[in-house]
Structure formats: structure tokens, C-alpha cells
mmCIF file of C-alpha atoms in Angstrom:
data_model
loop_
_atom_site.group_PDB
_atom_site.id
_atom_site.type_symbol
_atom_site.label_atom_id
_atom_site.label_comp_id
_atom_site.label_asym_id
_atom_site.label_seq_id
_atom_site.Cartn_x
_atom_site.Cartn_y
_atom_site.Cartn_z
ATOM 1 C CA MET A 251 0.264 0.015 -0.059
ATOM 2 C CA LYS A 252 1.287 3.486 -1.206
ATOM 3 C CA LYS A 253 1.709 5.904 1.828
ATOM 4 C CA ILE A 254 -0.046 8.987 2.089
ATOM 5 C CA ARG A 255 1.848 12.184 2.217
ATOM 6 C CA THR A 256 1.276 15.122 4.691
ATOM 7 C CA ILE A 257 3.107 17.924 2.615
ATOM 8 C CA LYS A 258 2.957 21.643 4.192
ATOM 9 C CA LEU A 259 1.988 24.457 1.538
ATOM 10 C CA LYS A 260 2.081 28.146 1.675
ATOM 11 C CA THR A 261 -0.102 30.540 -0.280
ATOM 12 C CA PRO A 262 0.393 31.828 -3.493
ATOM 13 C CA LEU A 263 1.092 27.918 -4.766
ATOM 14 C CA THR A 264 3.513 27.765 -7.691
ATOM 15 C CA ASP A 265 2.967 25.789 -10.828
ATOM 16 C CA LYS A 266 6.034 23.314 -9.509
ATOM 17 C CA GLU A 267 4.407 22.765 -6.030
ATOM 18 C CA ILE A 268 1.318 21.863 -8.060
ATOM 19 C CA ARG A 269 2.708 19.338 -10.639
ATOM 20 C CA LEU A 270 4.539 18.038 -7.456
ATOM 21 C CA LEU A 271 0.741 17.352 -5.429
ATOM 22 C CA LYS A 272 -0.695 14.204 -6.134
ATOM 23 C CA ALA A 273 -4.458 12.757 -5.463
ATOM 24 C CA LYS A 274 -4.910 11.349 -2.053
ATOM 25 C CA ASP A 275 -1.802 13.389 -0.727
ATOM 26 C CA ARG A 276 -2.745 15.491 2.501
ATOM 27 C CA VAL A 277 -1.746 19.060 2.802
ATOM 28 C CA GLU A 278 -1.634 21.470 5.689
ATOM 29 C CA LEU A 279 -1.925 25.031 3.858
ATOM 30 C CA SER A 280 -1.130 28.176 5.400
ATOM 31 C CA GLY A 281 -1.596 31.912 3.916
ATOM 32 C CA SER A 282 -5.060 33.659 2.020
ATOM 33 C CA ILE A 283 -7.757 32.009 0.540
ATOM 34 C CA TYR A 284 -11.119 33.734 -0.778
ATOM 35 C CA THR A 285 -14.529 32.015 0.375
ATOM 36 C CA ALA A 286 -17.133 32.123 -2.232
ATOM 37 C CA ARG A 287 -20.687 30.675 -2.669
ATOM 38 C CA ASP A 288 -22.859 30.445 -5.544
ATOM 39 C CA ARG A 289 -24.003 34.017 -5.419
ATOM 40 C CA ALA A 290 -20.685 35.200 -5.133
ATOM 41 C CA HIS A 291 -19.725 33.011 -7.861
ATOM 42 C CA LYS A 292 -22.462 34.713 -10.017
ATOM 43 C CA LYS A 293 -21.590 37.583 -9.425
ATOM 44 C CA LEU A 294 -17.963 37.243 -10.487
ATOM 45 C CA ILE A 295 -18.639 35.827 -13.952
ATOM 46 C CA ASN A 296 -21.249 38.311 -14.308
ATOM 47 C CA LEU A 297 -18.565 40.628 -14.025
ATOM 48 C CA ILE A 298 -16.274 38.369 -15.966
ATOM 49 C CA LYS A 299 -18.794 38.580 -19.060
ATOM 50 C CA LYS A 300 -19.072 41.999 -19.001
ATOM 51 C CA ASN A 301 -15.300 42.329 -19.057
ATOM 52 C CA LYS A 302 -15.448 44.343 -15.869
ATOM 53 C CA LYS A 303 -12.849 44.649 -13.090
ATOM 54 C CA LEU A 304 -13.071 42.210 -10.684
ATOM 55 C CA PRO A 305 -12.867 42.843 -6.841
ATOM 56 C CA LEU A 306 -10.455 40.344 -6.090
ATOM 57 C CA LYS A 307 -7.092 38.955 -7.855
ATOM 58 C CA LEU A 308 -8.005 35.790 -9.199
ATOM 59 C CA LYS A 309 -4.203 34.868 -10.316
ATOM 60 C CA ASP A 310 -2.313 32.263 -7.882
ATOM 61 C CA ALA A 311 -5.837 32.180 -5.770
ATOM 62 C CA ILE A 312 -7.524 29.639 -3.659
ATOM 63 C CA ILE A 313 -11.339 29.609 -3.751
ATOM 64 C CA TYR A 314 -12.702 27.984 -0.401
ATOM 65 C CA TYR A 315 -16.285 26.853 -1.115
ATOM 66 C CA CYS A 316 -17.646 28.080 2.259
ATOM 67 C CA GLY A 317 -20.036 30.809 4.037
ATOM 68 C CA PRO A 318 -18.056 31.171 7.161
ATOM 69 C CA THR A 319 -20.382 32.482 10.315
ATOM 70 C CA PHE A 320 -19.713 34.345 12.984
ATOM 71 C CA CYS A 321 -19.577 34.870 16.560
ATOM 72 C CA LYS A 322 -18.299 37.663 18.976
ATOM 73 C CA GLY A 323 -16.079 39.323 15.838
ATOM 74 C CA LYS A 324 -14.233 35.873 15.142
ATOM 75 C CA ILE A 325 -15.188 32.968 12.819
ATOM 76 C CA GLY A 326 -17.633 30.444 14.103
ATOM 77 C CA ALA A 327 -18.079 27.738 11.904
ATOM 78 C CA CYS A 328 -16.436 28.167 8.069
ATOM 79 C CA GLY A 329 -17.581 24.132 6.497
ATOM 80 C CA PRO A 330 -17.047 23.342 3.335
ATOM 81 C CA THR A 331 -20.044 23.465 0.605
ATOM 82 C CA THR A 332 -20.698 21.032 -1.890
ATOM 83 C CA SER A 333 -18.377 21.581 -4.660
ATOM 84 C CA LEU A 334 -20.529 19.950 -7.773
ATOM 85 C CA ARG A 335 -22.998 23.297 -7.720
ATOM 86 C CA MET A 336 -20.093 25.378 -8.833
ATOM 87 C CA ASP A 337 -18.620 23.115 -11.298
ATOM 88 C CA SER A 338 -20.142 25.655 -13.896
ATOM 89 C CA PHE A 339 -18.428 28.389 -12.925
ATOM 90 C CA ILE A 340 -14.813 26.991 -12.555
ATOM 91 C CA GLU A 341 -13.608 27.705 -16.358
ATOM 92 C CA PRO A 342 -14.141 31.200 -16.205
ATOM 93 C CA LEU A 343 -12.218 31.446 -13.403
ATOM 94 C CA MET A 344 -9.393 29.323 -14.341
ATOM 95 C CA GLN A 345 -9.186 31.443 -17.321
ATOM 96 C CA LYS A 346 -8.818 33.890 -15.147
ATOM 97 C CA GLY A 347 -5.415 32.591 -12.986
ATOM 98 C CA LEU A 348 -7.652 30.676 -10.195
ATOM 99 C CA LYS A 349 -5.417 27.724 -9.194
ATOM 100 C CA ALA A 350 -7.282 25.823 -6.561
ATOM 101 C CA THR A 351 -10.662 25.493 -5.263
ATOM 102 C CA ILE A 352 -11.274 23.897 -1.893
ATOM 103 C CA GLY A 353 -14.852 22.207 -1.006
ATOM 104 C CA LYS A 354 -16.377 18.739 -0.529
ATOM 105 C CA GLY A 355 -17.602 15.759 -2.329
ATOM 106 C CA LYS A 356 -17.009 14.478 -6.090
ATOM 107 C CA ARG A 357 -16.726 17.036 -9.214
ATOM 108 C CA SER A 358 -18.338 16.670 -12.520
ATOM 109 C CA PRO A 359 -15.978 15.172 -15.256
ATOM 110 C CA PHE A 360 -16.313 19.200 -16.922
ATOM 111 C CA ALA A 361 -14.411 20.391 -13.758
ATOM 112 C CA ARG A 362 -12.015 17.500 -13.270
ATOM 113 C CA ASN A 363 -11.307 18.223 -17.163
ATOM 114 C CA THR A 364 -10.863 21.734 -16.253
ATOM 115 C CA ILE A 365 -8.829 21.602 -13.470
ATOM 116 C CA LYS A 366 -6.395 19.356 -15.733
ATOM 117 C CA LYS A 367 -6.371 21.406 -18.840
ATOM 118 C CA TYR A 368 -5.410 24.515 -16.234
ATOM 119 C CA LYS A 369 -3.140 22.393 -14.418
ATOM 120 C CA GLY A 370 -5.044 23.392 -10.897
ATOM 121 C CA ILE A 371 -5.855 21.528 -8.064
ATOM 122 C CA TYR A 372 -8.818 20.168 -5.961
ATOM 123 C CA PHE A 373 -8.662 20.278 -2.269
ATOM 124 C CA VAL A 374 -11.620 18.705 -0.067
ATOM 125 C CA THR A 375 -11.292 19.329 3.765
ATOM 126 C CA TYR A 376 -13.620 17.580 6.321
ATOM 127 C CA ALA A 377 -17.120 17.838 6.286
ATOM 128 C CA GLY A 378 -19.591 17.925 9.659
ATOM 129 C CA CYS A 379 -16.608 19.831 11.626
ATOM 130 C CA ALA A 380 -16.923 23.816 10.462
ATOM 131 C CA ALA A 381 -16.237 24.823 14.092
ATOM 132 C CA TYR A 382 -13.125 22.505 14.462
ATOM 133 C CA LEU A 383 -11.946 24.186 11.021
ATOM 134 C CA SER A 384 -12.290 27.313 12.759
ATOM 135 C CA ASN A 385 -9.427 27.153 14.852
ATOM 136 C CA PHE A 386 -7.210 26.821 11.618
ATOM 137 C CA VAL A 387 -8.532 30.623 10.491
ATOM 138 C CA LYS A 388 -6.498 33.481 12.190
ATOM 139 C CA ASP A 389 -7.399 36.413 10.716
ATOM 140 C CA TYR A 390 -10.218 37.424 7.887
ATOM 141 C CA LYS A 391 -11.560 40.635 5.993
ATOM 142 C CA ILE A 392 -14.235 41.319 3.835
ATOM 143 C CA CYS A 393 -13.170 41.514 -0.098
ATOM 144 C CA ALA A 394 -16.419 41.677 -2.042
ATOM 145 C CA PHE A 395 -20.175 41.743 -1.959
ATOM 146 C CA PRO A 396 -20.798 42.445 1.200
ATOM 147 C CA GLU A 397 -24.601 42.888 0.537
ATOM 148 C CA LEU A 398 -24.421 38.644 0.601
ATOM 149 C CA ASN A 399 -23.639 38.314 4.224
ATOM 150 C CA ALA A 400 -21.951 35.082 4.853
ATOM 151 C CA GLU A 401 -21.877 34.418 1.127
ATOM 152 C CA ALA A 402 -19.720 37.769 0.463
ATOM 153 C CA ILE A 403 -16.346 36.881 -0.538
ATOM 154 C CA TYR A 404 -14.095 37.088 2.550
ATOM 155 C CA GLU A 405 -10.200 36.645 2.703
ATOM 156 C CA LEU A 406 -9.372 34.042 5.265
ATOM 157 C CA LYS A 407 -5.869 34.212 6.588
ATOM 158 C CA VAL A 408 -5.425 30.619 7.466
ATOM 159 C CA GLU A 409 -2.799 28.359 9.143
ATOM 160 C CA ASN A 410 -2.102 24.167 8.777
ATOM 161 C CA PHE A 411 -5.486 24.276 7.362
ATOM 162 C CA PRO A 412 -6.256 20.752 6.863
ATOM 163 C CA LEU A 413 -7.098 19.669 3.193
ATOM 164 C CA ILE A 414 -6.783 16.342 0.921
ATOM 165 C CA ILE A 415 -5.955 16.578 -2.969
ATOM 166 C CA ALA A 416 -9.119 15.049 -4.525
ATOM 167 C CA ILE A 417 -8.173 16.233 -8.131
ATOM 168 C CA ASP A 418 -4.195 16.684 -9.038
ATOM 169 C CA SER A 419 -3.001 18.553 -12.199
ATOM 170 C CA TYR A 420 -3.180 15.645 -14.079
ATOM 171 C CA GLY A 421 -6.871 14.765 -13.486
ATOM 172 C CA LYS A 422 -6.515 12.120 -11.133
ATOM 173 C CA ASP A 423 -9.003 12.166 -8.401
ATOM 174 C CA ILE A 424 -9.869 10.335 -5.082
ATOM 175 C CA TYR A 425 -13.755 9.259 -6.106
ATOM 176 C CA SER A 426 -12.516 6.893 -9.302
ATOM 177 C CA ARG A 427 -9.594 4.718 -9.471
ATOM 178 C CA LEU A 428 -6.125 6.132 -9.483
#
């Protein structure tokens, strides 16, 4: 049985680092990631279609499919949402330089092929323990669409955020035979 590696990474991820990551690897990620769910994705895609300036830099960015909750000025919970719902948005964002996404669950063949085409990565994190995941968030700020409340885009500063490579840059994924 092949040993599963645990790799410490910092953002922004480099192309070289991404090429070395393999499906099933565990990652402890430190640095900046952005949250975005369905409504924020729709707004981003509309801006792209209208050739308008985006409210965040997508080049080398990581988007976490998450709508955090807040308690006494801190992140109260920040668990992943189902990634499959975001699959129709992935290509325009990767065309703008998005490197990785974080969520939960299987992706469509279209999303897997898009990740492979743009040499990106798809991470999953632990579902059902959103309060636990908030322990890895050291700071946050709102970046865009405050009117969306929890579904606004937030920049999270994370430290050793626990992830698993679900789809690597070669299109291998943990949900099918490797």
C-alpha cells in the first residue's frame, strides 16, 4: 500500500508545487484563501462576461466553497459546501488565473477536465466539523459583495488548514480508480 504524504504548503501556490501534488496527498495550507459560494460566483461570472474589473485578484488564488458564520467578531464556523454546484463557474475563473478550489464531494467530469486543462488542483476538507475548521483561521476580512452577508467573499488567513488532494493537476481523483 502506498504511503499517504502530508505536505505543508504556503500560498500562493507555484506551478512547480502543484505539479508535485498527487491525489490522496494530505496538505496543511497556510496563507490567504477566498471564500465564495453560489451567489458570489454568479456575480464574479457576470463581471467577467461584462469585461469589468474583479474585486479580487484571481491569479494564483484559491477559492474555498464556504459561507462562514461569525460569533463575537470571530469566525464561528467555516465548513465546506458541496463543490458540484460550482462546476459551471470553474472555467471562466481558471481562465483568469484561479489555481485551486476547496470544497467537499465529487466534481463533474467537466470540472475535473477543466482542472487538468488549467493545471490546477481541487482540495477537499472535512465536512461536518465547521467549528473545528475555524480553529485554523487566524484572521479574515471582507473583500467583495458585503450585501451577500455570509455568502460575501472573505479573505481568510489560515494556518495549517487541513486538506486532501481530491483532483490533482493530472486529472487523477480520489473518487475514481487512480
